[in-house]
Short mmCIF file of C-alpha atoms in Angstrom, two decimals:
data_model
loop_
_atom_site.label_atom_id
_atom_site.label_comp_id
_atom_site.label_asym_id
_atom_site.label_seq_id
_atom_site.Cartn_x
_atom_site.Cartn_y
_atom_site.Cartn_z
CA MET A 44 115.16 -96.92 -24.21
CA LYS A 45 118.65 -99.06 -23.94
CA LYS A 46 120.63 -96.15 -26.06
CA GLN A 47 119.20 -93.48 -23.79
CA THR A 48 120.77 -95.82 -20.77
CA LYS A 49 123.83 -95.49 -21.98
CA ASN A 50 124.45 -92.28 -23.10
CA LEU A 51 123.02 -91.33 -19.34
CA LEU A 52 125.20 -93.55 -18.13
CA MET A 53 128.73 -91.89 -19.92
CA MET A 54 126.85 -88.46 -18.89
CA ALA A 55 126.93 -89.50 -15.78
CA ILE A 56 130.50 -91.31 -15.32
CA ALA A 57 132.09 -88.00 -17.69
CA VAL A 58 130.50 -85.48 -14.73
CA SER A 59 131.87 -87.61 -11.77
CA LEU A 60 135.66 -88.06 -13.63
CA PHE A 61 135.46 -84.20 -14.45
CA ALA A 62 134.74 -83.59 -10.74
CA ILE A 63 137.08 -85.75 -9.44
CA SER A 64 140.22 -84.87 -11.44
CA CYS A 65 140.41 -81.39 -9.48
CA THR A 66 140.50 -82.47 -6.25
CA LYS A 67 143.53 -85.03 -6.18
CA GLU A 68 147.21 -83.96 -5.67
CA ASN A 69 149.50 -84.99 -8.59
CA ASN A 70 152.00 -87.42 -8.27
CA THR A 71 155.56 -86.94 -10.08
CA ALA A 72 155.69 -90.22 -11.59
CA ASN A 73 154.57 -91.29 -14.97
CA ASN A 74 152.19 -93.77 -14.54
CA GLY A 75 151.40 -94.03 -18.22
CA THR A 76 150.85 -91.61 -21.02
CA TRP A 77 146.94 -91.58 -23.40
CA THR A 78 146.32 -90.76 -26.62
CA LEU A 79 143.46 -88.19 -27.50
CA GLY A 80 143.41 -87.77 -31.30
CA SER A 81 147.08 -86.04 -32.02
CA THR A 82 147.30 -85.53 -28.04
CA THR A 83 149.45 -87.58 -25.98
CA TYR A 84 148.61 -86.97 -22.06
CA THR A 85 150.59 -87.59 -19.25
CA ALA A 86 148.90 -89.53 -15.68
CA LYS A 87 149.67 -87.91 -12.76
CA THR A 88 147.16 -89.29 -10.85
CA SER A 89 144.85 -92.22 -10.64
CA VAL A 90 141.50 -92.36 -8.23
CA ARG A 91 139.21 -95.73 -7.56
CA GLU A 92 135.50 -94.71 -7.38
CA SER A 93 132.16 -95.98 -7.46
CA VAL A 94 130.37 -94.13 -10.05
CA THR A 95 126.65 -95.62 -10.47
CA GLY A 96 124.85 -98.58 -9.13
CA THR A 97 128.00 -101.56 -9.02
CA ASP A 98 130.12 -99.98 -11.40
CA LYS A 99 133.75 -99.96 -10.70
CA THR A 100 135.61 -96.48 -12.09
CA LEU A 101 139.82 -96.11 -12.61
CA SER A 102 140.39 -92.51 -13.42
CA PHE A 103 143.45 -90.83 -14.59
CA ASN A 104 144.37 -87.28 -15.28
CA ASP A 105 146.60 -84.99 -16.84
CA GLY A 106 145.40 -81.87 -14.69
CA PRO A 107 141.52 -81.07 -15.03
CA ASN A 108 140.90 -80.79 -18.10
CA ASN A 109 142.03 -83.85 -19.26
CA VAL A 110 140.36 -87.28 -17.91
CA VAL A 111 140.41 -90.96 -19.13
CA GLY A 112 138.52 -93.23 -17.31
CA PHE A 113 137.93 -96.59 -17.43
CA SER A 114 134.19 -98.77 -15.92
CA PHE A 115 134.58 -102.14 -14.91
CA LYS A 116 131.68 -103.83 -14.01
CA SER A 117 130.50 -104.48 -10.14
CA SER A 118 134.61 -105.18 -9.06
CA TYR A 119 138.04 -104.04 -9.87
CA PRO A 120 139.94 -106.47 -11.76
CA THR A 121 141.97 -108.43 -9.03
CA SER A 122 143.46 -110.96 -11.82
CA ASN A 123 145.43 -110.52 -15.76
CA SER A 124 142.65 -110.65 -17.97
CA SER A 125 141.34 -109.16 -21.17
CA TYR A 126 138.23 -106.84 -21.42
CA ASN A 127 136.00 -106.87 -25.05
CA LEU A 128 135.75 -102.57 -26.10
CA PHE A 129 132.89 -103.68 -28.06
CA GLY A 130 130.21 -101.09 -27.70
CA LEU A 131 129.91 -100.98 -23.05
CA SER A 132 129.50 -104.98 -22.97
CA GLY A 133 133.34 -105.53 -21.17
CA VAL A 134 134.95 -102.21 -19.94
CA GLY A 135 133.58 -98.58 -20.40
CA VAL A 136 136.17 -95.72 -21.87
CA ILE A 137 135.66 -91.89 -21.57
CA ALA A 138 138.16 -89.39 -22.01
CA ILE A 139 137.67 -85.88 -21.40
CA SER A 140 139.50 -83.23 -23.10
CA ASN A 141 139.17 -79.80 -22.66
CA SER A 142 135.63 -80.16 -22.09
CA LYS A 143 134.87 -82.31 -24.82
CA SER A 144 133.66 -85.98 -23.58
CA TYR A 145 134.07 -89.28 -25.99
CA GLY A 146 132.71 -92.77 -24.54
CA LEU A 147 131.72 -95.93 -25.77
CA THR A 148 128.43 -94.87 -26.71
CA LYS A 149 127.97 -96.85 -29.84
CA GLU A 150 129.14 -99.84 -31.12
CA THR A 151 130.91 -99.60 -34.28
CA PRO A 152 133.00 -102.51 -36.85
CA TYR A 153 135.80 -100.36 -36.11
CA ASN A 154 136.53 -101.46 -32.59
CA ASN A 155 135.38 -105.06 -33.40
CA GLY A 156 137.73 -107.71 -31.81
CA LYS A 157 139.51 -104.89 -29.58
CA VAL A 158 140.40 -105.74 -26.31
CA ALA A 159 141.84 -104.24 -23.13
CA THR A 160 144.99 -106.19 -21.41
CA VAL A 161 144.85 -105.78 -17.80
CA THR A 162 147.43 -106.91 -15.68
CA VAL A 163 147.06 -107.28 -11.75
CA SER A 164 150.40 -106.61 -10.05
CA GLY A 165 150.86 -105.77 -6.03
CA GLY A 166 146.87 -104.88 -5.78
CA LYS A 167 147.45 -101.85 -8.62
CA ILE A 168 146.14 -102.22 -12.22
CA LYS A 169 147.72 -101.88 -15.51
CA ILE A 170 145.04 -100.92 -18.29
CA THR A 171 146.58 -101.58 -21.96
CA THR A 172 144.12 -100.43 -24.96
CA PRO A 173 144.68 -100.71 -28.34
CA THR A 174 143.79 -97.99 -30.64
CA ILE A 175 140.21 -97.58 -30.35
CA TRP A 176 136.80 -95.46 -31.60
CA LEU A 177 135.48 -93.18 -28.87
CA PHE A 178 132.40 -91.13 -29.80
CA ASN A 179 131.13 -87.13 -28.54
CA LEU A 180 128.92 -87.53 -25.57
CA SER A 181 126.93 -84.36 -27.20
CA ASN A 182 127.55 -85.39 -30.98
CA ALA A 183 127.14 -88.88 -31.64
CA ASN A 184 128.84 -88.13 -35.42
CA ASP A 185 131.79 -86.93 -33.65
CA SER A 186 135.06 -89.47 -33.25
CA ILE A 187 138.43 -90.14 -32.04
CA GLN A 188 141.19 -92.18 -31.66
CA PHE A 189 141.78 -93.24 -28.90
CA SER A 190 144.62 -95.41 -27.18
CA GLY A 191 147.13 -96.01 -23.66
CA THR A 192 149.16 -97.55 -21.07
CA LEU A 193 148.24 -96.65 -18.03
CA THR A 194 148.83 -98.03 -14.27
CA GLU A 195 147.24 -97.22 -11.58
CA PHE A 196 149.21 -95.17 -8.53
#
C-alpha cells in the first residue's frame, strides 16, 4: 500500500508539473541547468505550487515537454540546508522529458548518502543535486541519471 501511495503521489506531481509547464512565460535569464541521461536542459521558468496536501513543489522547465520539480514536505526552505535524496524521506525529485516521467519512486543503494544542497538568498531557492538515479513512473525497471543546479527566478 505504501508503494502505491508513493506512486500515486509521484504521478499527481508529474501531471501537475506538466500542466503548469505550459502556462508560464519564458524568462531569458539562465537560472541553471539539469541533466537527464545525456541531455542537458536550461531552466527558462520556475514555479512554486502546492501540489498535494501540504507538500510544496518548486518546478523548472525548458519548454512544455521538459520539466523538473522538487517537492518539499510542508514548507519551502527558508534557510540553507541539505536534504536526503534516498527514497522519499527528504526532498522528492521528479523529471519529465518528452512525456516520460521519472522520479524517486523506490529506494536504491546508488542514491544512498546523496543529498540536495539548498541555499536561500533574497527569498530565492537554489538547489544543487548530485548525480542520482530516477525511475520511470510507468516502468520501475527503467532508470536514468539526473543532476542539476537550479535557482528560482
